[in-house]
Short mmCIF file of C-alpha atoms in Angstrom, two decimals:
data_model
loop_
_atom_site.label_atom_id
_atom_site.label_comp_id
_atom_site.label_asym_id
_atom_site.label_seq_id
_atom_site.Cartn_x
_atom_site.Cartn_y
_atom_site.Cartn_z
CA MET A 1 131.08 75.02 37.37
CA ILE A 2 131.79 78.39 38.45
CA HIS A 3 130.56 79.89 34.94
CA ALA A 4 127.30 77.42 34.79
CA ASN A 5 126.33 77.79 38.47
CA VAL A 6 127.26 81.63 39.21
CA PHE A 7 127.52 83.60 36.02
CA GLY A 8 124.65 81.85 34.18
CA VAL A 9 122.23 82.82 37.30
CA LEU A 10 123.87 86.39 36.99
CA TYR A 11 123.66 86.71 33.39
CA CYS A 12 119.88 85.44 33.35
CA ALA A 13 118.98 88.14 36.08
CA HIS A 14 120.71 90.67 34.53
CA ALA A 15 118.83 89.85 31.28
CA ALA A 16 115.42 89.35 32.67
CA LEU A 17 115.00 92.02 35.41
CA PRO A 18 114.86 95.05 33.24
CA LEU A 19 112.00 93.49 31.31
CA MET A 20 110.13 92.64 34.56
CA ARG A 21 110.83 96.07 36.05
CA GLU A 22 109.25 97.73 32.70
CA GLN A 23 106.20 95.32 33.12
CA GLY A 24 105.93 95.93 36.81
CA SER A 25 105.90 91.93 37.31
CA GLY A 26 107.53 88.77 37.00
CA HIS A 27 109.37 85.90 38.64
CA ILE A 28 112.81 84.63 38.80
CA VAL A 29 113.41 81.00 39.74
CA ASN A 30 116.97 79.87 40.44
CA VAL A 31 117.97 76.36 40.84
CA SER A 32 120.38 75.85 43.65
CA SER A 33 121.11 72.53 45.60
CA VAL A 34 120.77 71.02 49.39
CA ALA A 35 124.56 71.46 48.51
CA GLY A 36 123.90 75.26 49.02
CA ARG A 37 122.94 74.68 52.74
CA PHE A 38 125.38 72.08 53.81
CA ALA A 39 129.04 71.49 52.72
CA ARG A 40 130.19 68.04 52.37
CA LEU A 41 133.69 66.68 51.91
CA GLY A 42 135.08 66.76 48.44
CA SER A 43 132.36 68.99 46.94
CA GLY A 44 133.92 72.40 48.07
CA VAL A 45 133.71 74.37 45.07
CA TYR A 46 130.09 72.91 44.20
CA ASN A 47 129.25 73.96 47.50
CA LEU A 48 130.73 77.57 46.84
CA THR A 49 128.60 78.19 43.62
CA LYS A 50 125.42 76.77 45.62
CA PHE A 51 125.90 78.96 48.73
CA GLY A 52 126.52 82.11 46.27
CA VAL A 53 123.30 81.08 44.44
CA GLY A 54 121.31 80.95 47.80
CA ALA A 55 122.91 84.43 48.81
CA PHE A 56 122.30 86.25 45.66
CA SER A 57 118.64 85.15 45.36
CA GLU A 58 117.73 86.24 48.97
CA SER A 59 119.54 89.73 48.07
CA LEU A 60 117.64 89.80 44.70
CA ARG A 61 114.65 89.08 46.20
CA GLN A 62 114.92 91.85 48.77
CA GLU A 63 115.73 94.36 45.92
CA ALA A 64 113.04 92.94 43.53
CA VAL A 65 110.05 93.33 45.83
CA PRO A 66 109.35 97.11 45.09
CA LEU A 67 109.54 96.07 41.39
CA GLY A 68 106.88 93.41 41.68
CA VAL A 69 108.88 90.94 40.98
CA ARG A 70 109.37 87.71 43.13
CA VAL A 71 112.09 85.53 43.44
CA THR A 72 112.34 81.90 44.32
CA LEU A 73 115.17 79.68 44.99
CA ILE A 74 114.61 75.93 44.24
CA GLU A 75 117.02 73.60 46.40
CA PRO A 76 116.62 69.91 44.75
CA GLY A 77 118.28 67.23 46.75
CA ALA A 78 119.36 64.02 45.10
CA VAL A 79 117.96 63.99 41.31
CA ALA A 80 118.52 61.81 38.53
CA THR A 81 120.92 63.72 36.09
CA GLU A 82 124.19 63.38 34.48
CA LEU A 83 125.84 65.22 37.18
CA ALA A 84 127.24 62.40 39.19
CA GLY A 85 129.20 61.29 36.36
CA HIS A 86 131.20 64.21 36.35
CA ASN A 87 132.99 63.19 39.75
CA ARG A 88 136.41 61.34 40.44
CA PRO A 89 135.65 57.70 41.16
CA GLU A 90 136.00 58.07 44.99
CA VAL A 91 133.63 60.67 44.89
CA LEU A 92 131.25 58.35 42.92
CA GLY A 93 131.80 55.75 45.71
CA GLN A 94 130.94 58.18 48.42
CA MET A 95 127.88 59.12 46.82
CA ALA A 96 126.84 55.60 45.91
CA LYS A 97 126.89 54.97 49.69
CA ARG A 98 125.09 57.96 50.86
CA PHE A 99 122.20 57.30 48.55
CA GLN A 100 122.26 53.56 48.77
CA GLY A 101 118.27 52.77 48.66
CA VAL A 102 117.29 56.52 47.94
CA THR A 103 115.24 56.78 44.74
CA PRO A 104 116.39 60.05 43.04
CA LEU A 105 114.09 62.92 42.25
CA SER A 106 113.12 63.09 38.40
CA ALA A 107 113.25 66.55 36.21
CA GLU A 108 109.59 66.65 36.26
CA ASP A 109 109.67 66.55 40.29
CA ILE A 110 111.29 69.62 40.06
CA ALA A 111 109.29 71.10 37.31
CA THR A 112 106.35 70.72 39.61
CA ALA A 113 108.10 72.29 42.38
CA ILE A 114 108.55 75.32 40.14
CA LEU A 115 105.10 75.24 38.86
CA TYR A 116 103.97 75.27 42.41
CA ALA A 117 106.02 78.47 43.33
CA ILE A 118 105.19 80.46 40.31
CA GLY A 119 101.59 79.30 40.65
CA GLN A 120 100.69 80.95 43.86
CA PRO A 121 98.77 84.42 43.80
CA PRO A 122 100.64 87.52 43.61
CA ASN A 123 100.35 88.39 47.60
CA VAL A 124 102.26 84.94 48.51
CA SER A 125 106.06 84.46 47.45
CA VAL A 126 107.48 81.13 48.02
CA ASN A 127 111.07 82.16 48.93
CA GLU A 128 112.88 78.79 48.95
CA LEU A 129 111.81 75.41 48.30
CA LEU A 130 114.01 72.55 49.33
CA ILE A 131 112.90 69.14 47.75
CA ARG A 132 114.38 65.96 48.61
CA PRO A 133 113.50 62.49 47.59
CA SER A 134 111.54 60.86 50.72
CA GLY A 135 114.86 58.70 51.69
CA GLN A 136 117.41 61.14 51.38
CA VAL A 137 119.07 61.92 54.86
CA GLY A 138 119.97 65.52 54.82
CA LEU A 139 120.77 68.78 56.45
CA ALA A 140 118.80 68.59 59.52
CA ALA A 141 119.72 65.17 60.19
CA SER A 142 123.29 65.66 59.31
CA ARG A 143 123.83 68.77 61.80
CA ARG A 144 121.58 66.74 64.74
CA ALA A 145 123.97 63.67 64.33
CA ASP A 146 126.86 66.54 64.40
CA SER A 147 125.75 68.05 67.17
CA HIS A 148 125.23 64.63 69.18
CA ARG A 149 128.69 63.95 68.30
CA ARG A 150 130.10 67.36 69.73
CA HIS A 151 127.78 67.76 72.95
CA GLY A 152 126.02 64.43 73.54
CA PRO A 153 122.24 63.79 73.24
#
């Protein structure tokens, strides 16, 4: 997970940036996750990798601006992939409860988001794009619920 999610992003940026610098333009798109914004029980290492992708993308964005290179971070919520099958049964049970009644995003949904980000005119930079299924309860709702439990309404 660390090799794919962290080193993969680093190696791709390392390979692409010199070419983009030379041509004076380019667009790096990194894919993270909602898990890069909010950690949940049982997904600590995954959260670690995705928080790291977010931090790296923001730093790279700032460094790449003078080169004419844009950087976008795509943060999908629940997507229909094989990823869920790599979890322990107890984690699968938690995921099934959390996403009950939610229609996950498709790969095409994520591709459309990426096309939107890279299709903007040169003076527009979509820095982050959080994309979730309409029915997915996520970060904002979770934080509000936590705040209400601790402090009351």
